[in-house]
Amino acid sequence: MNAQLSGRTAGVQLHPTSLPAGRLGDDAYRFVDWLAAAGQSWWQMLPLGPPDRARSPYKAQSAFAAWRGLLGDPAASVSDDEIDAFRAREAFWIGDWERVAGGRRAVADQVRFDREWRALRTYARERAIGLIGDIPIYVAPGSADHLAWPQLFRAGEVAGAPPDGYSDRGQLWGNPLYDWPALQRRRYAWWTERLRRTFALFDVARIDHFRGLVAYWAVPEGAADARGGHWRRGPGRALFDAMSRELGALALIAEDLGVITAPVERLRRSLGFPGMVVMQFGFDPDDPDGPHRLENHEVNSVVYTGTHDQDTLRGWWESLPVATRNAAVARIAAAGVEEPEPWWSMIRLAYSSPARLAMAQAQDVLGLGSEARMNTPGRATGSWRWRMAPGALTAEHAKRLRAAAEEAGRA
């Protein structure tokens, strides 16, 4: 178990682009204050890199650089000394980013972000709020990383996922795939530096698509969908051993959703990383032994009301088949956590889990419907756009969430 995730705690997931102004600044500080008032310990975010044209932060133009669009004050002055110091500190990647993103101005924006972020993180720490980041497993095609390190990537195949509960055609992500033997020959230095950068920004990070580091779905380049892909072996434990030799203990959450095999489970357990369980997956009458069912949750895990790839609790509830809804109603009643609104019942049910950490999406605290869904996998447009209305999270919301956290021993 990560030392940072010891004890029973709770948090809320909200990407900075979903703050009322869509960026850092006053809204971010107000949200930290609200989290503290609500008895929360964590603020979880999506990746902070420059998104693609569809606004996806999982296809960022850099695995290291932050997005200029997040800046609260994009016109703040930056000195030559600050730029020189940043170049020296981030020498592994900043030159590659500078070459593709606009020279000195691109570096100045990273200095601005670093300044704003350090201030926000200090403010959060003073209020006992930790920050959880997100590491996409892949980089975007044509990104600064792909262009600067072509020798680290394979040709002829792209990333995706096989058919599953999200899509019967699979998911065709289109990201370049790593040449793992090439990375191994370089002692996984690129990945080590990526995590070094991540932990300079966050206390803990969720590593996306953890199973792809055991075996990954490779799709022929140019395929119409992901059904014609096949599994290839990933680096396994060797990657994490190399990173931990340089960085020490790795404060990671393993996103172990999807097709999870025994080798994936063995690797996660051997590394001590908490996995993920999702309440919305826990009521399938045909899957009584599934890991997402509340009675099967483990202490060394993180329970989510839902993820950014799922509908909100309200949208999910209103679309449930009768049998699944009845199973959820029965489980809520058995736990004694009934609320007038079923999404609040689900938050309290998640809080009752033995999992160390319980995470709710801000949309679920607000009781918003499908219009507030962050992403629909397989859809090329229309996602990543939800933004919270000013003042939407009220003192009453905070009081109610704190009461739920206190009752569950998570405050």
Short mmCIF file of C-alpha atoms in Angstrom, two decimals:
data_model
loop_
_atom_site.label_atom_id
_atom_site.label_comp_id
_atom_site.label_asym_id
_atom_site.label_seq_id
_atom_site.Cartn_x
_atom_site.Cartn_y
_atom_site.Cartn_z
CA MET A 1 0.00 0.00 0.00
CA ASN A 2 1.28 3.46 -0.84
CA ALA A 3 2.19 5.33 2.31
CA GLN A 4 0.42 8.39 0.89
CA LEU A 5 -2.84 6.43 0.74
CA SER A 6 -2.75 4.96 4.23
CA GLY A 7 -5.84 5.33 6.38
CA ARG A 8 -9.43 5.77 5.21
CA THR A 9 -9.92 8.90 3.14
CA ALA A 10 -12.11 10.35 0.41
CA GLY A 11 -11.77 12.78 -2.46
CA VAL A 12 -13.42 14.34 -5.48
CA GLN A 13 -12.42 14.14 -9.13
CA LEU A 14 -12.67 17.39 -11.08
CA HIS A 15 -10.46 18.38 -13.99
CA PRO A 16 -9.31 22.04 -13.95
CA THR A 17 -11.04 22.56 -17.31
CA SER A 18 -14.31 21.82 -15.49
CA LEU A 19 -13.84 24.63 -12.99
CA PRO A 20 -16.19 27.56 -13.72
CA ALA A 21 -13.45 29.53 -15.51
CA GLY A 22 -11.94 26.37 -17.01
CA ARG A 23 -8.46 27.11 -15.65
CA LEU A 24 -6.36 27.66 -12.53
CA GLY A 25 -6.75 30.83 -10.49
CA ASP A 26 -9.39 31.84 -7.95
CA ASP A 27 -11.74 28.98 -8.85
CA ALA A 28 -9.04 26.41 -8.05
CA TYR A 29 -8.41 27.93 -4.61
CA ARG A 30 -12.15 28.05 -3.91
CA PHE A 31 -12.43 24.40 -4.82
CA VAL A 32 -9.61 23.50 -2.41
CA ASP A 33 -11.45 25.40 0.33
CA TRP A 34 -14.66 23.56 -0.54
CA LEU A 35 -12.87 20.18 -0.37
CA ALA A 36 -11.51 21.01 3.07
CA ALA A 37 -14.97 22.08 4.28
CA ALA A 38 -16.38 18.83 2.87
CA GLY A 39 -13.97 16.68 4.88
CA GLN A 40 -12.13 15.52 1.78
CA SER A 41 -8.44 14.62 1.54
CA TRP A 42 -7.86 14.45 -2.22
CA TRP A 43 -8.41 16.36 -5.44
CA GLN A 44 -8.02 14.06 -8.45
CA MET A 45 -7.52 15.44 -11.97
CA LEU A 46 -7.15 14.22 -15.53
CA PRO A 47 -3.84 14.74 -17.40
CA LEU A 48 -2.65 18.35 -17.57
CA GLY A 49 -0.92 18.26 -20.96
CA PRO A 50 -1.94 20.27 -24.05
CA PRO A 51 -5.00 18.37 -25.41
CA ASP A 52 -5.71 17.44 -29.01
CA ARG A 53 -8.31 19.11 -31.24
CA ALA A 54 -11.06 17.00 -29.70
CA ARG A 55 -9.94 18.36 -26.30
CA SER A 56 -8.78 14.95 -25.08
CA PRO A 57 -6.09 15.25 -22.39
CA TYR A 58 -5.20 11.62 -23.15
CA LYS A 59 -3.73 12.64 -26.52
CA ALA A 60 -1.59 15.48 -25.28
CA GLN A 61 1.04 17.21 -27.39
CA SER A 62 3.58 16.43 -24.66
CA ALA A 63 3.88 13.89 -21.87
CA PHE A 64 5.79 16.49 -19.83
CA ALA A 65 4.53 19.99 -20.65
CA ALA A 66 1.43 21.55 -19.09
CA TRP A 67 -1.25 23.17 -21.21
CA ARG A 68 -1.11 26.94 -21.59
CA GLY A 69 -4.91 26.98 -21.53
CA LEU A 70 -4.84 26.12 -17.82
CA LEU A 71 -3.00 29.30 -16.84
CA GLY A 72 -4.88 31.64 -14.56
CA ASP A 73 -2.65 34.54 -15.65
CA PRO A 74 -1.21 33.76 -19.11
CA ALA A 75 0.26 37.27 -19.39
CA ALA A 76 2.29 37.21 -16.16
CA SER A 77 5.85 38.45 -16.58
CA VAL A 78 8.68 35.91 -16.69
CA SER A 79 12.34 36.79 -16.24
CA ASP A 80 15.32 35.42 -18.16
CA ASP A 81 16.65 34.01 -14.89
CA GLU A 82 13.42 32.06 -14.34
CA ILE A 83 13.57 30.65 -17.84
CA ASP A 84 17.22 29.64 -17.47
CA ALA A 85 16.52 27.96 -14.13
CA PHE A 86 13.56 26.07 -15.59
CA ARG A 87 15.62 24.92 -18.59
CA ALA A 88 18.31 23.63 -16.26
CA ARG A 89 15.84 21.84 -13.97
CA GLU A 90 13.76 20.29 -16.79
CA ALA A 91 16.58 19.74 -19.27
CA PHE A 92 15.42 16.24 -20.22
CA TRP A 93 12.30 17.44 -22.06
CA ILE A 94 12.00 21.22 -22.27
CA GLY A 95 14.23 21.56 -25.34
CA ASP A 96 12.04 19.12 -27.29
CA TRP A 97 8.94 21.08 -26.29
CA GLU A 98 10.55 24.41 -27.08
CA ARG A 99 11.35 23.27 -30.62
CA VAL A 100 7.80 22.22 -31.47
CA ALA A 101 5.75 24.66 -29.40
CA GLY A 102 7.06 28.14 -30.15
CA GLY A 103 10.50 28.74 -28.68
CA ARG A 104 11.02 31.03 -25.70
CA ARG A 105 7.32 31.77 -25.28
CA ALA A 106 6.60 28.07 -24.84
CA VAL A 107 9.21 27.88 -22.08
CA ALA A 108 7.82 31.03 -20.46
CA ASP A 109 4.38 29.41 -20.34
CA GLN A 110 5.84 26.41 -18.52
CA VAL A 111 7.47 28.76 -16.01
CA ARG A 112 4.12 30.48 -15.49
CA PHE A 113 2.41 27.14 -14.95
CA ASP A 114 5.12 25.99 -12.56
CA ARG A 115 4.71 29.17 -10.54
CA GLU A 116 0.91 28.93 -10.38
CA TRP A 117 0.96 25.22 -9.67
CA ARG A 118 3.47 25.44 -6.83
CA ALA A 119 1.36 28.12 -5.15
CA LEU A 120 -1.83 26.06 -5.52
CA ARG A 121 -0.16 22.89 -4.28
CA THR A 122 1.21 24.69 -1.24
CA TYR A 123 -2.24 26.12 -0.53
CA ALA A 124 -3.76 22.62 -0.81
CA ARG A 125 -1.14 21.06 1.46
CA GLU A 126 -1.77 23.69 4.12
CA ARG A 127 -5.40 22.51 4.11
CA ALA A 128 -4.46 18.80 4.13
CA ILE A 129 -5.59 18.29 0.54
CA GLY A 130 -3.42 16.02 -1.62
CA LEU A 131 -3.36 16.13 -5.42
CA ILE A 132 -3.82 13.00 -7.54
CA GLY A 133 -2.70 13.13 -11.16
CA ASP A 134 -3.19 10.87 -14.15
CA ILE A 135 -0.54 9.33 -16.41
CA PRO A 136 -1.81 8.30 -19.85
CA ILE A 137 0.02 5.14 -20.84
CA TYR A 138 0.57 6.39 -24.41
CA VAL A 139 1.68 9.60 -26.10
CA ALA A 140 -0.13 11.27 -28.98
CA PRO A 141 0.91 10.71 -32.60
CA GLY A 142 3.04 13.62 -33.74
CA SER A 143 3.56 14.81 -30.17
CA ALA A 144 6.82 16.36 -29.00
CA ASP A 145 7.77 13.00 -27.49
CA HIS A 146 6.97 11.03 -30.64
CA LEU A 147 8.99 13.45 -32.79
CA ALA A 148 11.96 13.74 -30.45
CA TRP A 149 12.25 10.02 -29.62
CA PRO A 150 11.16 8.09 -32.75
CA GLN A 151 13.49 5.24 -31.84
CA LEU A 152 11.32 4.45 -28.80
CA PHE A 153 8.18 3.68 -30.83
CA ARG A 154 7.02 0.89 -33.13
CA ALA A 155 5.82 1.36 -36.71
CA GLY A 156 2.94 -0.39 -38.48
CA GLU A 157 0.65 -0.79 -35.46
CA VAL A 158 -1.20 1.60 -33.15
CA ALA A 159 -2.77 1.41 -29.71
CA GLY A 160 -6.29 0.36 -28.86
CA ALA A 161 -8.38 -1.93 -26.69
CA PRO A 162 -10.28 -5.09 -27.60
CA PRO A 163 -14.09 -5.23 -27.64
CA ASP A 164 -15.47 -4.85 -24.11
CA GLY A 165 -18.33 -3.34 -22.14
CA TYR A 166 -17.58 0.10 -23.54
CA SER A 167 -17.64 -0.87 -27.23
CA ASP A 168 -18.27 -4.08 -29.22
CA ARG A 169 -15.90 -2.77 -31.91
CA GLY A 170 -13.13 -2.22 -29.43
CA GLN A 171 -11.46 1.15 -28.95
CA LEU A 172 -9.14 2.42 -31.67
CA TRP A 173 -7.01 5.00 -29.89
CA GLY A 174 -4.44 5.45 -32.64
CA ASN A 175 -1.52 6.29 -30.33
CA PRO A 176 1.97 5.10 -31.27
CA LEU A 177 3.07 1.96 -29.45
CA TYR A 178 6.30 1.71 -27.49
CA ASP A 179 9.25 -0.33 -28.71
CA TRP A 180 9.81 -1.91 -25.32
CA PRO A 181 13.14 -3.60 -26.17
CA ALA A 182 14.45 -0.19 -27.30
CA LEU A 183 13.31 1.35 -24.00
CA GLN A 184 14.86 -1.52 -22.05
CA ARG A 185 18.23 -0.95 -23.75
CA ARG A 186 18.07 2.62 -22.47
CA ARG A 187 17.14 1.42 -18.96
CA TYR A 188 13.65 2.90 -19.33
CA ALA A 189 15.09 6.40 -18.91
CA TRP A 190 12.23 8.12 -20.77
CA TRP A 191 9.60 6.56 -18.51
CA THR A 192 11.66 7.31 -15.40
CA GLU A 193 11.88 10.98 -16.34
CA ARG A 194 8.16 11.03 -17.09
CA LEU A 195 7.37 9.83 -13.57
CA ARG A 196 9.93 12.21 -12.08
CA ARG A 197 8.01 15.06 -13.70
CA THR A 198 4.67 13.62 -12.52
CA PHE A 199 5.75 13.42 -8.90
CA ALA A 200 7.07 16.96 -9.05
CA LEU A 201 3.44 17.99 -9.62
CA PHE A 202 1.35 15.44 -7.71
CA ASP A 203 1.37 13.50 -4.46
CA VAL A 204 -0.07 10.36 -6.08
CA ALA A 205 -0.82 9.44 -9.70
CA ARG A 206 -3.15 7.02 -11.41
CA ILE A 207 -1.34 5.11 -14.17
CA ASP A 208 -3.81 4.70 -17.00
CA HIS A 209 -4.30 1.30 -18.70
CA PHE A 210 -2.00 -0.52 -16.29
CA ARG A 211 -2.79 -3.84 -17.97
CA GLY A 212 -1.09 -2.57 -21.14
CA LEU A 213 2.24 -2.80 -19.33
CA VAL A 214 1.78 -6.57 -19.05
CA ALA A 215 0.25 -7.11 -22.50
CA TYR A 216 -1.17 -4.50 -24.87
CA TRP A 217 -3.61 -4.56 -27.79
CA ALA A 218 -1.83 -3.73 -31.04
CA VAL A 219 -4.03 -2.76 -34.02
CA PRO A 220 -2.75 -2.68 -37.61
CA GLU A 221 -2.22 0.90 -38.73
CA GLY A 222 -5.08 2.01 -40.98
CA ALA A 223 -7.65 -0.43 -39.52
CA ALA A 224 -11.24 0.83 -39.35
CA ASP A 225 -11.69 -0.34 -35.76
CA ALA A 226 -9.86 -2.31 -33.07
CA ARG A 227 -11.38 -5.75 -33.62
CA GLY A 228 -8.47 -6.94 -35.77
CA GLY A 229 -5.85 -6.28 -33.11
CA HIS A 230 -3.81 -8.79 -31.15
CA TRP A 231 -2.00 -8.96 -27.84
CA ARG A 232 1.71 -8.19 -27.52
CA ARG A 233 3.82 -8.58 -24.40
CA GLY A 234 4.69 -5.46 -22.38
CA PRO A 235 7.67 -4.82 -20.08
CA GLY A 236 6.08 -6.07 -16.86
CA ARG A 237 7.91 -5.55 -13.61
CA ALA A 238 11.21 -4.54 -15.20
CA LEU A 239 9.81 -1.10 -15.99
CA PHE A 240 8.74 -0.42 -12.41
CA ASP A 241 11.97 -1.78 -10.93
CA ALA A 242 13.97 0.57 -13.16
CA MET A 243 11.85 3.57 -12.17
CA SER A 244 11.89 2.79 -8.46
CA ARG A 245 15.70 2.44 -8.49
CA GLU A 246 15.88 6.08 -9.55
CA LEU A 247 12.82 7.53 -7.82
CA GLY A 248 12.23 5.39 -4.74
CA ALA A 249 8.75 4.19 -3.79
CA LEU A 250 6.22 4.89 -6.55
CA ALA A 251 2.97 6.43 -5.29
CA LEU A 252 0.77 4.98 -8.02
CA ILE A 253 -2.81 3.78 -8.42
CA ALA A 254 -3.16 1.07 -11.06
CA GLU A 255 -6.06 1.61 -13.44
CA ASP A 256 -6.82 -2.09 -13.79
CA LEU A 257 -10.16 -1.94 -15.58
CA GLY A 258 -11.04 -3.93 -18.69
CA VAL A 259 -9.70 -7.37 -19.60
CA ILE A 260 -7.71 -8.20 -16.47
CA THR A 261 -5.79 -11.48 -16.46
CA ALA A 262 -3.98 -13.34 -13.68
CA PRO A 263 -0.55 -11.95 -14.74
CA VAL A 264 -1.90 -8.38 -14.56
CA GLU A 265 -3.29 -9.04 -11.09
CA ARG A 266 -0.05 -10.67 -9.93
CA LEU A 267 2.03 -7.73 -11.10
CA ARG A 268 -0.19 -5.16 -9.37
CA ARG A 269 -0.15 -7.12 -6.12
CA SER A 270 3.60 -7.70 -6.23
CA LEU A 271 4.15 -3.95 -6.64
CA GLY A 272 1.70 -3.12 -3.85
CA PHE A 273 -0.28 -0.69 -5.99
CA PRO A 274 -3.96 -0.23 -5.16
CA GLY A 275 -6.28 -1.13 -8.01
CA MET A 276 -9.61 0.42 -8.97
CA VAL A 277 -13.17 -0.71 -8.36
CA VAL A 278 -16.16 1.16 -9.80
CA MET A 279 -19.58 1.20 -8.18
CA GLN A 280 -21.42 1.35 -11.51
CA PHE A 281 -19.95 -2.05 -12.44
CA GLY A 282 -21.00 -3.71 -9.19
CA PHE A 283 -24.61 -4.75 -9.75
CA ASP A 284 -24.56 -7.17 -12.67
CA PRO A 285 -26.78 -10.11 -11.60
CA ASP A 286 -24.75 -12.39 -13.91
CA ASP A 287 -21.42 -11.52 -12.27
CA PRO A 288 -21.69 -12.32 -8.55
CA ASP A 289 -17.94 -12.80 -8.17
CA GLY A 290 -16.92 -9.59 -9.94
CA PRO A 291 -14.32 -7.39 -8.20
CA HIS A 292 -16.58 -4.34 -8.40
CA ARG A 293 -19.32 -5.80 -6.19
CA LEU A 294 -19.15 -4.17 -2.78
CA GLU A 295 -18.77 -7.47 -0.92
CA ASN A 296 -15.68 -8.25 -3.01
CA HIS A 297 -13.85 -4.94 -2.51
CA GLU A 298 -10.38 -5.09 -0.99
CA VAL A 299 -8.69 -2.67 1.39
CA ASN A 300 -5.80 -1.98 -1.00
CA SER A 301 -7.98 -0.41 -3.66
CA VAL A 302 -9.63 2.86 -4.65
CA VAL A 303 -13.40 2.84 -5.09
CA TYR A 304 -14.92 5.26 -7.60
CA THR A 305 -18.57 6.19 -8.01
CA GLY A 306 -17.70 6.32 -11.73
CA THR A 307 -14.85 7.35 -13.98
CA HIS A 308 -14.47 10.07 -16.60
CA ASP A 309 -15.33 7.43 -19.24
CA GLN A 310 -18.73 6.66 -17.71
CA ASP A 311 -22.06 8.38 -17.36
CA THR A 312 -22.77 10.36 -14.22
CA LEU A 313 -24.45 8.47 -11.39
CA ARG A 314 -27.75 10.15 -12.15
CA GLY A 315 -27.53 9.43 -15.88
CA TRP A 316 -26.50 5.85 -15.14
CA TRP A 317 -29.31 5.32 -12.63
CA GLU A 318 -31.98 6.68 -14.93
CA SER A 319 -30.90 4.31 -17.73
CA LEU A 320 -30.56 1.12 -15.64
CA PRO A 321 -32.41 -2.07 -16.58
CA VAL A 322 -34.99 -3.02 -13.96
CA ALA A 323 -33.03 -6.02 -12.67
CA THR A 324 -29.84 -4.02 -12.19
CA ARG A 325 -31.66 -1.15 -10.48
CA ASN A 326 -33.41 -3.58 -8.14
CA ALA A 327 -30.05 -5.10 -7.23
CA ALA A 328 -28.67 -1.65 -6.48
CA VAL A 329 -31.73 -0.69 -4.41
CA ALA A 330 -31.39 -3.89 -2.39
CA ARG A 331 -27.69 -3.31 -1.74
CA ILE A 332 -28.31 0.29 -0.67
CA ALA A 333 -31.05 -0.84 1.71
CA ALA A 334 -28.86 -3.61 3.17
CA ALA A 335 -26.11 -1.07 3.88
CA GLY A 336 -28.55 1.38 5.46
CA VAL A 337 -27.45 4.29 3.30
CA GLU A 338 -30.73 5.29 1.64
CA GLU A 339 -31.02 8.93 0.61
CA PRO A 340 -33.86 10.74 -1.18
CA GLU A 341 -31.63 10.94 -4.26
CA PRO A 342 -30.18 7.61 -5.48
CA TRP A 343 -26.88 9.23 -6.50
CA TRP A 344 -26.31 10.30 -2.92
CA SER A 345 -27.17 6.78 -1.80
CA MET A 346 -24.48 5.55 -4.19
CA ILE A 347 -21.90 7.98 -2.81
CA ARG A 348 -22.61 6.76 0.71
CA LEU A 349 -22.47 3.15 -0.50
CA ALA A 350 -19.05 3.80 -2.03
CA TYR A 351 -17.94 5.39 1.23
CA SER A 352 -18.97 2.19 3.08
CA SER A 353 -16.48 0.16 1.03
CA PRO A 354 -13.43 -1.31 2.79
CA ALA A 355 -11.30 0.38 0.10
CA ARG A 356 -8.81 2.83 1.60
CA LEU A 357 -9.79 5.68 -0.70
CA ALA A 358 -13.24 6.57 -2.05
CA MET A 359 -13.53 8.99 -4.97
CA ALA A 360 -16.68 10.72 -6.22
CA GLN A 361 -16.97 12.78 -9.37
CA ALA A 362 -18.02 16.37 -8.80
CA GLN A 363 -20.92 15.78 -11.21
CA ASP A 364 -22.22 13.07 -8.86
CA VAL A 365 -22.05 15.31 -5.81
CA LEU A 366 -24.08 17.84 -7.81
CA GLY A 367 -26.57 15.21 -9.00
CA LEU A 368 -26.12 16.10 -12.66
CA GLY A 369 -27.40 13.96 -15.52
CA SER A 370 -25.88 12.66 -18.72
CA GLU A 371 -25.37 16.17 -20.05
CA ALA A 372 -22.45 16.46 -17.60
CA ARG A 373 -20.70 13.29 -18.73
CA MET A 374 -17.02 13.96 -19.33
CA ASN A 375 -16.24 11.40 -22.04
CA THR A 376 -17.95 8.76 -24.15
CA PRO A 377 -15.33 6.22 -25.36
CA GLY A 378 -15.46 5.65 -29.10
CA ARG A 379 -16.90 9.07 -29.89
CA ALA A 380 -14.50 11.36 -31.74
CA THR A 381 -16.21 14.64 -30.79
CA GLY A 382 -18.39 16.14 -28.10
CA SER A 383 -16.45 15.01 -25.03
CA TRP A 384 -14.23 16.77 -22.47
CA ARG A 385 -16.47 19.87 -22.44
CA TRP A 386 -18.35 19.79 -19.14
CA ARG A 387 -17.86 22.89 -17.01
CA MET A 388 -19.30 23.52 -13.56
CA ALA A 389 -21.53 26.54 -13.07
CA PRO A 390 -20.18 29.27 -10.76
CA GLY A 391 -21.19 28.60 -7.17
CA ALA A 392 -22.61 25.16 -8.01
CA LEU A 393 -20.80 23.43 -5.14
CA THR A 394 -22.37 25.03 -2.10
CA ALA A 395 -21.78 24.98 1.64
CA GLU A 396 -24.76 22.63 1.88
CA HIS A 397 -23.08 20.18 -0.50
CA ALA A 398 -19.93 20.38 1.62
CA LYS A 399 -21.85 19.79 4.83
CA ARG A 400 -23.62 16.78 3.36
CA LEU A 401 -20.46 15.23 1.95
CA ARG A 402 -18.58 15.81 5.22
CA ALA A 403 -21.35 14.07 7.15
CA ALA A 404 -21.12 11.08 4.82
CA ALA A 405 -17.32 11.01 5.15
CA GLU A 406 -17.45 11.26 8.93
CA GLU A 407 -20.02 8.48 9.17
CA ALA A 408 -17.78 6.22 7.07
CA GLY A 409 -14.59 7.15 8.98
CA ARG A 410 -13.13 8.97 5.96
CA ALA A 411 -13.16 12.61 7.04
#
